[in-house]
Amino acid sequence: MIGVFDSGLGGLTVLKSFLRVLPSYNYIYFGDSARAPYGGRSQDTIYGYTKEAVDFLFAKRCKLIIIACNSASAQALRKIQQEYLPQKYPGKNVLGVISPLVEEVAQDKNIKRVGVIGTRATIESDAYKIELKKLNPDLEIFQTSAPLLVPLIEEGWSRQPETKKILKKYLRPLKVKQVQILIPACTHYPILYKEIKNIMTKRCNVLNSGEVVAQSLKDYLERHPEYKINKVKNPVVNFFTTDDTKRFRVMAKKFLDVDVEKIKKVCL
Ligand code: DGL
């Protein structure tokens, strides 16, 4: 069983790619919707919430956990990996979304200017910048936080002209810098993928973050048979949320494109 954690519903865009690239596994998706969004919260708070999510998913017998949330990957993952796991879950692992995305960018030696757009927590952590620089110190990295996008998407306003205007405003500084590649560093942004591509034009490659993370997970599973995460004939996905299951179902249809059945509410 593979655990997928997000602050709420956005991580379903990542799960969608997992189900496409790695369809033969059982998954548990856990969305902490009652405490979302994480993007405006402090590091301590995000770390505390993420630890609880990790406890929950390991208690559900997940053999590996993927933190789909960029804000949690940026603000909590390193501490989880370096301090929490060795002490509480030796031999287990939790992965995030930042390494796969920066590796994808850094492997293209023609790329010199990179744009990153994300929540405030993600951008202020500088996690993408730090990791990109480790792989290629010559990269020029331009970042922008876009705190209004998550609520607009959750409100179903993705196709509204107001949202396009706001998106344009957020992307403008990156466009002016002529970034060659853009990392949409937030689980919700794939919903705006087309709009982002249109604004950035053909001159900028917009990463399909879910697909990159899914391919990287595929490689990881191949390289780490010791986790014994078996493929199954009739895979299932169980959903858990800390908030209302009705809203989760409606939003899940939008993010995942399928009707989801097995949703349970949990209190942490
Ligand atoms: N899942 C979050 C992320 O990827 C976006 C929503 C939030 O702020 O909690 O950063």
PDB file of C-alpha atoms and ligand atoms in Angstrom:
ATOM      1  CA  MET A   1       0.000   0.000   0.000  1.00  0.00           C
ATOM      2  CA  ILE A   2       1.268   3.457  -0.964  1.00  0.00           C
ATOM      3  CA  GLY A   3       0.165   6.457   1.097  1.00  0.00           C
ATOM      4  CA  VAL A   4      -0.417   9.788  -0.599  1.00  0.00           C
ATOM      5  CA  PHE A   5      -0.716  12.816   1.637  1.00  0.00           C
ATOM      6  CA  ASP A   6      -1.909  16.310   0.861  1.00  0.00           C
ATOM      7  CA  SER A   7      -3.144  19.279   2.854  1.00  0.00           C
ATOM      8  CA  GLY A   8      -6.500  18.748   1.160  1.00  0.00           C
ATOM      9  CA  LEU A   9      -7.800  17.949  -2.278  1.00  0.00           C
ATOM     10  CA  GLY A  10      -5.083  19.240  -4.583  1.00  0.00           C
ATOM     11  CA  GLY A  11      -2.958  16.127  -4.128  1.00  0.00           C
ATOM     12  CA  LEU A  12      -5.584  14.269  -6.135  1.00  0.00           C
ATOM     13  CA  THR A  13      -3.944  15.753  -9.246  1.00  0.00           C
ATOM     14  CA  VAL A  14      -0.781  13.874  -8.227  1.00  0.00           C
ATOM     15  CA  LEU A  15      -2.714  10.707  -7.385  1.00  0.00           C
ATOM     16  CA  LYS A  16      -4.282  10.918 -10.862  1.00  0.00           C
ATOM     17  CA  SER A  17      -0.818  10.624 -12.405  1.00  0.00           C
ATOM     18  CA  PHE A  18       0.117   7.765 -10.036  1.00  0.00           C
ATOM     19  CA  LEU A  19      -3.001   5.861 -11.109  1.00  0.00           C
ATOM     20  CA  ARG A  20      -2.070   6.369 -14.756  1.00  0.00           C
ATOM     21  CA  VAL A  21       1.629   5.502 -14.470  1.00  0.00           C
ATOM     22  CA  LEU A  22       1.406   2.970 -11.619  1.00  0.00           C
ATOM     23  CA  PRO A  23      -2.105   1.538 -11.792  1.00  0.00           C
ATOM     24  CA  SER A  24      -1.447  -1.839 -10.153  1.00  0.00           C
ATOM     25  CA  TYR A  25      -0.886  -0.709  -6.576  1.00  0.00           C
ATOM     26  CA  ASN A  26      -3.192  -0.149  -3.634  1.00  0.00           C
ATOM     27  CA  TYR A  27      -3.265   3.453  -2.454  1.00  0.00           C
ATOM     28  CA  ILE A  28      -4.497   5.398   0.521  1.00  0.00           C
ATOM     29  CA  TYR A  29      -5.106   9.069  -0.113  1.00  0.00           C
ATOM     30  CA  PHE A  30      -5.223  11.255   2.965  1.00  0.00           C
ATOM     31  CA  GLY A  31      -6.306  14.893   2.656  1.00  0.00           C
ATOM     32  CA  ASP A  32      -6.202  17.109   5.724  1.00  0.00           C
ATOM     33  CA  SER A  33      -8.968  19.354   4.357  1.00  0.00           C
ATOM     34  CA  ALA A  34     -10.127  20.508   7.797  1.00  0.00           C
ATOM     35  CA  ARG A  35      -6.785  22.264   8.320  1.00  0.00           C
ATOM     36  CA  ALA A  36      -6.122  23.306   4.718  1.00  0.00           C
ATOM     37  CA  PRO A  37      -4.742  25.417   3.231  1.00  0.00           C
ATOM     38  CA  TYR A  38      -1.225  24.842   4.558  1.00  0.00           C
ATOM     39  CA  GLY A  39       0.278  27.392   2.160  1.00  0.00           C
ATOM     40  CA  GLY A  40      -0.031  30.343   4.525  1.00  0.00           C
ATOM     41  CA  ARG A  41       1.006  28.484   7.683  1.00  0.00           C
ATOM     42  CA  SER A  42       4.278  28.516   9.604  1.00  0.00           C
ATOM     43  CA  GLN A  43       6.949  25.845   9.365  1.00  0.00           C
ATOM     44  CA  ASP A  44       6.238  24.558  12.880  1.00  0.00           C
ATOM     45  CA  THR A  45       2.551  24.158  12.159  1.00  0.00           C
ATOM     46  CA  ILE A  46       3.113  22.444   8.812  1.00  0.00           C
ATOM     47  CA  TYR A  47       5.687  20.112  10.393  1.00  0.00           C
ATOM     48  CA  GLY A  48       3.287  19.201  13.222  1.00  0.00           C
ATOM     49  CA  TYR A  49       0.416  18.476  10.826  1.00  0.00           C
ATOM     50  CA  THR A  50       2.642  16.487   8.470  1.00  0.00           C
ATOM     51  CA  LYS A  51       3.946  14.343  11.324  1.00  0.00           C
ATOM     52  CA  GLU A  52       0.361  13.477  12.245  1.00  0.00           C
ATOM     53  CA  ALA A  53      -0.385  12.551   8.650  1.00  0.00           C
ATOM     54  CA  VAL A  54       2.691  10.323   8.536  1.00  0.00           C
ATOM     55  CA  ASP A  55       1.581   8.602  11.763  1.00  0.00           C
ATOM     56  CA  PHE A  56      -1.884   8.098  10.334  1.00  0.00           C
ATOM     57  CA  LEU A  57      -0.680   6.584   7.061  1.00  0.00           C
ATOM     58  CA  PHE A  58       1.886   4.278   8.675  1.00  0.00           C
ATOM     59  CA  ALA A  59      -0.789   3.148  11.160  1.00  0.00           C
ATOM     60  CA  LYS A  60      -2.893   2.247   8.091  1.00  0.00           C
ATOM     61  CA  ARG A  61       0.028   0.012   7.082  1.00  0.00           C
ATOM     62  CA  CYS A  62       1.340   2.057   4.182  1.00  0.00           C
ATOM     63  CA  LYS A  63       4.804   0.864   3.249  1.00  0.00           C
ATOM     64  CA  LEU A  64       5.818   4.137   1.651  1.00  0.00           C
ATOM     65  CA  ILE A  65       4.367   7.642   1.868  1.00  0.00           C
ATOM     66  CA  ILE A  66       4.471  10.343  -0.775  1.00  0.00           C
ATOM     67  CA  ILE A  67       3.891  13.894   0.386  1.00  0.00           C
ATOM     68  CA  ALA A  68       2.109  15.310  -2.642  1.00  0.00           C
ATOM     69  CA  CYS A  69       1.725  18.719  -1.012  1.00  0.00           C
ATOM     70  CA  ASN A  70       4.449  21.157  -2.076  1.00  0.00           C
ATOM     71  CA  SER A  71       4.039  23.292   1.040  1.00  0.00           C
ATOM     72  CA  ALA A  72       4.566  20.245   3.291  1.00  0.00           C
ATOM     73  CA  SER A  73       7.389  18.941   1.081  1.00  0.00           C
ATOM     74  CA  ALA A  74       9.074  22.337   1.337  1.00  0.00           C
ATOM     75  CA  GLN A  75       8.554  23.008   5.027  1.00  0.00           C
ATOM     76  CA  ALA A  76       8.453  19.586   6.683  1.00  0.00           C
ATOM     77  CA  LEU A  77       9.900  16.775   4.585  1.00  0.00           C
ATOM     78  CA  ARG A  78      13.567  17.253   5.388  1.00  0.00           C
ATOM     79  CA  LYS A  79      12.917  17.277   9.141  1.00  0.00           C
ATOM     80  CA  ILE A  80      10.616  14.256   8.816  1.00  0.00           C
ATOM     81  CA  GLN A  81      13.313  12.351   6.915  1.00  0.00           C
ATOM     82  CA  GLN A  82      16.250  13.422   9.065  1.00  0.00           C
ATOM     83  CA  GLU A  83      14.729  13.484  12.549  1.00  0.00           C
ATOM     84  CA  TYR A  84      11.301  11.900  12.780  1.00  0.00           C
ATOM     85  CA  LEU A  85      11.691   8.724  10.707  1.00  0.00           C
ATOM     86  CA  PRO A  86      15.014   7.523  12.154  1.00  0.00           C
ATOM     87  CA  GLN A  87      13.651   7.932  15.657  1.00  0.00           C
ATOM     88  CA  LYS A  88      10.080   6.661  15.182  1.00  0.00           C
ATOM     89  CA  TYR A  89      10.021   4.596  11.963  1.00  0.00           C
ATOM     90  CA  PRO A  90      13.546   3.307  11.244  1.00  0.00           C
ATOM     91  CA  GLY A  91      13.728   1.583   7.877  1.00  0.00           C
ATOM     92  CA  LYS A  92      10.669   3.391   6.508  1.00  0.00           C
ATOM     93  CA  ASN A  93      10.659   6.241   4.045  1.00  0.00           C
ATOM     94  CA  VAL A  94       8.636   9.298   3.133  1.00  0.00           C
ATOM     95  CA  LEU A  95       9.170  11.007  -0.217  1.00  0.00           C
ATOM     96  CA  GLY A  96       8.190  14.454  -1.430  1.00  0.00           C
ATOM     97  CA  VAL A  97       7.648  16.189  -4.734  1.00  0.00           C
ATOM     98  CA  ILE A  98      10.559  18.619  -4.836  1.00  0.00           C
ATOM     99  CA  SER A  99      13.457  16.278  -5.689  1.00  0.00           C
ATOM    100  CA  PRO A 100      11.788  14.702  -8.741  1.00  0.00           C
ATOM    101  CA  LEU A 101      10.899  18.114 -10.141  1.00  0.00           C
ATOM    102  CA  VAL A 102      14.285  19.739  -9.620  1.00  0.00           C
ATOM    103  CA  GLU A 103      16.058  16.665 -11.023  1.00  0.00           C
ATOM    104  CA  GLU A 104      13.899  16.857 -14.126  1.00  0.00           C
ATOM    105  CA  VAL A 105      14.810  20.520 -14.613  1.00  0.00           C
ATOM    106  CA  ALA A 106      18.520  20.187 -13.843  1.00  0.00           C
ATOM    107  CA  GLN A 107      19.102  17.286 -16.208  1.00  0.00           C
ATOM    108  CA  ASP A 108      18.478  19.578 -19.199  1.00  0.00           C
ATOM    109  CA  LYS A 109      21.775  21.377 -19.611  1.00  0.00           C
ATOM    110  CA  ASN A 110      20.260  23.920 -22.034  1.00  0.00           C
ATOM    111  CA  ILE A 111      18.176  25.386 -19.274  1.00  0.00           C
ATOM    112  CA  LYS A 112      19.600  28.479 -17.627  1.00  0.00           C
ATOM    113  CA  ARG A 113      16.537  30.326 -16.296  1.00  0.00           C
ATOM    114  CA  VAL A 114      13.907  28.581 -14.200  1.00  0.00           C
ATOM    115  CA  GLY A 115      10.600  29.898 -12.862  1.00  0.00           C
ATOM    116  CA  VAL A 116       8.860  28.562  -9.777  1.00  0.00           C
ATOM    117  CA  ILE A 117       5.314  29.439  -8.761  1.00  0.00           C
ATOM    118  CA  GLY A 118       3.794  28.152  -5.532  1.00  0.00           C
ATOM    119  CA  THR A 119       2.168  28.961  -2.222  1.00  0.00           C
ATOM    120  CA  ARG A 120       3.742  31.403   0.179  1.00  0.00           C
ATOM    121  CA  ALA A 121       5.043  28.560   2.371  1.00  0.00           C
ATOM    122  CA  THR A 122       6.733  26.890  -0.595  1.00  0.00           C
ATOM    123  CA  ILE A 123       8.286  30.018  -2.052  1.00  0.00           C
ATOM    124  CA  GLU A 124       9.405  31.483   1.272  1.00  0.00           C
ATOM    125  CA  SER A 125      11.132  28.221   2.194  1.00  0.00           C
ATOM    126  CA  ASP A 126      13.389  28.633  -0.887  1.00  0.00           C
ATOM    127  CA  ALA A 127      13.371  24.823  -1.036  1.00  0.00           C
ATOM    128  CA  TYR A 128      13.196  24.689  -4.844  1.00  0.00           C
ATOM    129  CA  LYS A 129      15.915  27.306  -5.210  1.00  0.00           C
ATOM    130  CA  ILE A 130      18.222  25.525  -2.765  1.00  0.00           C
ATOM    131  CA  GLU A 131      17.743  22.107  -4.361  1.00  0.00           C
ATOM    132  CA  LEU A 132      18.110  23.435  -7.914  1.00  0.00           C
ATOM    133  CA  LYS A 133      21.327  25.263  -7.010  1.00  0.00           C
ATOM    134  CA  LYS A 134      22.731  22.063  -5.494  1.00  0.00           C
ATOM    135  CA  LEU A 135      22.310  20.331  -8.838  1.00  0.00           C
ATOM    136  CA  ASN A 136      23.359  23.254 -11.006  1.00  0.00           C
ATOM    137  CA  PRO A 137      24.819  26.354  -9.287  1.00  0.00           C
ATOM    138  CA  ASP A 138      24.690  28.295 -12.570  1.00  0.00           C
ATOM    139  CA  LEU A 139      20.920  28.261 -12.814  1.00  0.00           C
ATOM    140  CA  GLU A 140      19.086  31.543 -12.461  1.00  0.00           C
ATOM    141  CA  ILE A 141      15.914  30.958 -10.473  1.00  0.00           C
ATOM    142  CA  PHE A 142      12.946  33.307 -10.323  1.00  0.00           C
ATOM    143  CA  GLN A 143      10.154  32.612  -7.870  1.00  0.00           C
ATOM    144  CA  THR A 144       6.712  33.982  -7.237  1.00  0.00           C
ATOM    145  CA  SER A 145       4.093  33.131  -4.658  1.00  0.00           C
ATOM    146  CA  ALA A 146       0.476  33.052  -5.745  1.00  0.00           C
ATOM    147  CA  PRO A 147      -1.678  32.863  -2.628  1.00  0.00           C
ATOM    148  CA  LEU A 148      -4.964  33.636  -4.410  1.00  0.00           C
ATOM    149  CA  LEU A 149      -4.870  30.716  -6.819  1.00  0.00           C
ATOM    150  CA  VAL A 150      -5.696  27.856  -4.423  1.00  0.00           C
ATOM    151  CA  PRO A 151      -8.925  29.458  -3.116  1.00  0.00           C
ATOM    152  CA  LEU A 152      -9.993  30.430  -6.647  1.00  0.00           C
ATOM    153  CA  ILE A 153      -9.505  26.870  -7.893  1.00  0.00           C
ATOM    154  CA  GLU A 154     -11.293  25.396  -4.875  1.00  0.00           C
ATOM    155  CA  GLU A 155     -14.201  27.768  -5.560  1.00  0.00           C
ATOM    156  CA  GLY A 156     -14.442  26.357  -9.073  1.00  0.00           C
ATOM    157  CA  TRP A 157     -13.300  29.646 -10.591  1.00  0.00           C
ATOM    158  CA  SER A 158     -10.536  28.163 -12.760  1.00  0.00           C
ATOM    159  CA  ARG A 159     -12.100  29.267 -16.037  1.00  0.00           C
ATOM    160  CA  GLN A 160     -13.277  32.695 -14.870  1.00  0.00           C
ATOM    161  CA  PRO A 161     -11.752  35.746 -16.593  1.00  0.00           C
ATOM    162  CA  GLU A 162     -10.887  37.172 -13.149  1.00  0.00           C
ATOM    163  CA  THR A 163      -8.727  34.135 -12.420  1.00  0.00           C
ATOM    164  CA  LYS A 164      -6.942  34.469 -15.756  1.00  0.00           C
ATOM    165  CA  LYS A 165      -6.214  38.118 -14.979  1.00  0.00           C
ATOM    166  CA  ILE A 166      -4.802  37.259 -11.559  1.00  0.00           C
ATOM    167  CA  LEU A 167      -2.773  34.392 -13.006  1.00  0.00           C
ATOM    168  CA  LYS A 168      -1.366  36.702 -15.662  1.00  0.00           C
ATOM    169  CA  LYS A 169      -0.328  39.156 -12.974  1.00  0.00           C
ATOM    170  CA  TYR A 170       1.412  36.424 -10.951  1.00  0.00           C
ATOM    171  CA  LEU A 171       3.220  35.037 -14.005  1.00  0.00           C
ATOM    172  CA  ARG A 172       4.280  38.381 -15.433  1.00  0.00           C
ATOM    173  CA  PRO A 173       7.565  38.725 -13.476  1.00  0.00           C
ATOM    174  CA  LEU A 174       8.583  35.235 -14.585  1.00  0.00           C
ATOM    175  CA  LYS A 175       7.658  35.960 -18.183  1.00  0.00           C
ATOM    176  CA  VAL A 176       9.629  39.189 -18.124  1.00  0.00           C
ATOM    177  CA  LYS A 177      12.686  37.216 -16.970  1.00  0.00           C
ATOM    178  CA  GLN A 178      12.179  34.876 -19.938  1.00  0.00           C
ATOM    179  CA  VAL A 179      12.273  31.708 -17.878  1.00  0.00           C
ATOM    180  CA  GLN A 180      12.744  28.678 -20.111  1.00  0.00           C
ATOM    181  CA  ILE A 181      10.941  26.285 -17.828  1.00  0.00           C
ATOM    182  CA  LEU A 182       8.271  26.790 -15.182  1.00  0.00           C
ATOM    183  CA  ILE A 183       7.697  24.543 -12.181  1.00  0.00           C
ATOM    184  CA  PRO A 184       4.058  24.707 -11.083  1.00  0.00           C
ATOM    185  CA  ALA A 185       4.984  23.998  -7.463  1.00  0.00           C
ATOM    186  CA  CYS A 186       1.520  23.488  -6.026  1.00  0.00           C
ATOM    187  CA  THR A 187      -0.850  20.547  -6.218  1.00  0.00           C
ATOM    188  CA  HIS A 188      -3.704  22.730  -7.493  1.00  0.00           C
ATOM    189  CA  TYR A 189      -2.002  24.299 -10.471  1.00  0.00           C
ATOM    190  CA  PRO A 190      -2.414  21.391 -12.913  1.00  0.00           C
ATOM    191  CA  ILE A 191      -6.069  22.480 -12.994  1.00  0.00           C
ATOM    192  CA  LEU A 192      -4.811  25.733 -14.583  1.00  0.00           C
ATOM    193  CA  TYR A 193      -2.254  24.004 -16.794  1.00  0.00           C
ATOM    194  CA  LYS A 194      -3.716  25.193 -20.113  1.00  0.00           C
ATOM    195  CA  GLU A 195      -4.114  28.767 -18.903  1.00  0.00           C
ATOM    196  CA  ILE A 196      -0.541  28.807 -17.564  1.00  0.00           C
ATOM    197  CA  LYS A 197       0.780  27.448 -20.853  1.00  0.00           C
ATOM    198  CA  ASN A 198      -1.136  30.054 -22.840  1.00  0.00           C
ATOM    199  CA  ILE A 199       0.217  32.901 -20.751  1.00  0.00           C
ATOM    200  CA  MET A 200       3.813  31.631 -20.768  1.00  0.00           C
ATOM    201  CA  THR A 201       3.647  30.907 -24.540  1.00  0.00           C
ATOM    202  CA  LYS A 202       5.623  28.279 -26.412  1.00  0.00           C
ATOM    203  CA  ARG A 203       8.925  29.800 -25.375  1.00  0.00           C
ATOM    204  CA  CYS A 204       8.533  28.362 -21.865  1.00  0.00           C
ATOM    205  CA  ASN A 205       8.090  24.698 -21.026  1.00  0.00           C
ATOM    206  CA  VAL A 206       5.567  24.218 -18.226  1.00  0.00           C
ATOM    207  CA  LEU A 207       6.342  21.056 -16.296  1.00  0.00           C
ATOM    208  CA  ASN A 208       3.592  18.515 -15.903  1.00  0.00           C
ATOM    209  CA  SER A 209       4.412  18.054 -12.243  1.00  0.00           C
ATOM    210  CA  GLY A 210       2.153  15.050 -11.526  1.00  0.00           C
ATOM    211  CA  GLU A 211       3.646  13.081 -14.400  1.00  0.00           C
ATOM    212  CA  VAL A 212       7.217  13.893 -13.384  1.00  0.00           C
ATOM    213  CA  VAL A 213       6.563  12.817  -9.783  1.00  0.00           C
ATOM    214  CA  ALA A 214       4.814   9.626 -10.935  1.00  0.00           C
ATOM    215  CA  GLN A 215       7.692   8.638 -13.242  1.00  0.00           C
ATOM    216  CA  SER A 216      10.125   9.264 -10.435  1.00  0.00           C
ATOM    217  CA  LEU A 217       8.075   7.087  -8.073  1.00  0.00           C
ATOM    218  CA  LYS A 218       8.096   4.349 -10.704  1.00  0.00           C
ATOM    219  CA  ASP A 219      11.906   4.456 -10.830  1.00  0.00           C
ATOM    220  CA  TYR A 220      12.096   4.533  -7.048  1.00  0.00           C
ATOM    221  CA  LEU A 221       9.902   1.432  -6.686  1.00  0.00           C
ATOM    222  CA  GLU A 222      12.048  -0.400  -9.214  1.00  0.00           C
ATOM    223  CA  ARG A 223      15.216   0.551  -7.351  1.00  0.00           C
ATOM    224  CA  HIS A 224      13.800  -0.335  -3.920  1.00  0.00           C
ATOM    225  CA  PRO A 225      12.273  -3.802  -3.934  1.00  0.00           C
ATOM    226  CA  GLU A 226      13.040  -3.997  -0.200  1.00  0.00           C
ATOM    227  CA  TYR A 227       9.815  -2.086   0.548  1.00  0.00           C
ATOM    228  CA  LYS A 228       7.913  -5.085  -0.821  1.00  0.00           C
ATOM    229  CA  ILE A 229       5.126  -2.995  -2.272  1.00  0.00           C
ATOM    230  CA  ASN A 230       3.405  -5.608  -4.365  1.00  0.00           C
ATOM    231  CA  LYS A 231       1.380  -5.088  -7.485  1.00  0.00           C
ATOM    232  CA  VAL A 232      -2.143  -6.460  -7.135  1.00  0.00           C
ATOM    233  CA  LYS A 233      -4.771  -7.724  -9.559  1.00  0.00           C
ATOM    234  CA  ASN A 234      -7.649  -5.622  -8.289  1.00  0.00           C
ATOM    235  CA  PRO A 235      -6.098  -2.468  -6.861  1.00  0.00           C
ATOM    236  CA  VAL A 236      -8.126  -0.215  -4.576  1.00  0.00           C
ATOM    237  CA  VAL A 237      -7.825   3.405  -3.511  1.00  0.00           C
ATOM    238  CA  ASN A 238      -9.162   4.337  -0.093  1.00  0.00           C
ATOM    239  CA  PHE A 239      -9.735   7.999   0.677  1.00  0.00           C
ATOM    240  CA  PHE A 240      -9.567   9.652   4.075  1.00  0.00           C
ATOM    241  CA  THR A 241     -10.323  13.261   4.879  1.00  0.00           C
ATOM    242  CA  THR A 242     -10.383  15.257   8.088  1.00  0.00           C
ATOM    243  CA  ASP A 243     -13.377  17.231   6.791  1.00  0.00           C
ATOM    244  CA  ASP A 244     -16.770  16.665   5.237  1.00  0.00           C
ATOM    245  CA  THR A 245     -16.886  13.622   2.922  1.00  0.00           C
ATOM    246  CA  LYS A 246     -19.645  15.117   0.736  1.00  0.00           C
ATOM    247  CA  ARG A 247     -17.542  18.079  -0.322  1.00  0.00           C
ATOM    248  CA  PHE A 248     -14.578  15.767  -0.754  1.00  0.00           C
ATOM    249  CA  ARG A 249     -16.609  13.634  -3.187  1.00  0.00           C
ATOM    250  CA  VAL A 250     -17.701  16.621  -5.272  1.00  0.00           C
ATOM    251  CA  MET A 251     -14.216  18.111  -5.432  1.00  0.00           C
ATOM    252  CA  ALA A 252     -12.597  14.724  -6.039  1.00  0.00           C
ATOM    253  CA  LYS A 253     -14.676  14.344  -9.185  1.00  0.00           C
ATOM    254  CA  LYS A 254     -13.262  17.635 -10.397  1.00  0.00           C
ATOM    255  CA  PHE A 255      -9.620  16.911  -9.496  1.00  0.00           C
ATOM    256  CA  LEU A 256      -9.500  13.208 -10.302  1.00  0.00           C
ATOM    257  CA  ASP A 257     -12.103  12.989 -13.077  1.00  0.00           C
ATOM    258  CA  VAL A 258     -13.731   9.884 -11.611  1.00  0.00           C
ATOM    259  CA  ASP A 259     -16.411   9.185  -9.020  1.00  0.00           C
ATOM    260  CA  VAL A 260     -14.782   8.160  -5.780  1.00  0.00           C
ATOM    261  CA  GLU A 261     -16.615   5.845  -3.420  1.00  0.00           C
ATOM    262  CA  LYS A 262     -14.543   4.818  -0.454  1.00  0.00           C
ATOM    263  CA  ILE A 263     -14.205   8.050   1.546  1.00  0.00           C
ATOM    264  CA  LYS A 264     -13.973   8.075   5.322  1.00  0.00           C
ATOM    265  CA  LYS A 265     -13.800  10.987   7.703  1.00  0.00           C
ATOM    266  CA  VAL A 266     -11.080  10.808  10.345  1.00  0.00           C
ATOM    267  CA  CYS A 267     -10.138  12.918  13.350  1.00  0.00           C
ATOM    268  CA  LEU A 268      -6.444  13.185  14.074  1.00  0.00           C
TER     269      LEU A 268
HETATM  270  N1  DGL B   1      -1.338  21.355  -1.359  1.00  0.00           N
HETATM  271  C1  DGL B   1      -0.789  22.676  -1.261  1.00  0.00           C
HETATM  272  C2  DGL B   1       0.543  22.752  -2.019  1.00  0.00           C
HETATM  273  O1  DGL B   1       0.832  21.984  -2.899  1.00  0.00           O
HETATM  274  C3  DGL B   1      -1.732  23.727  -1.774  1.00  0.00           C
HETATM  275  C4  DGL B   1      -2.908  23.972  -0.869  1.00  0.00           C
HETATM  276  C5  DGL B   1      -2.505  24.480   0.497  1.00  0.00           C
HETATM  277  O2  DGL B   1      -2.023  25.620   0.595  1.00  0.00           O
HETATM  278  O3  DGL B   1      -2.691  23.718   1.430  1.00  0.00           O
HETATM  279  O4  DGL B   1       1.348  23.610  -1.706  1.00  0.00           O
END
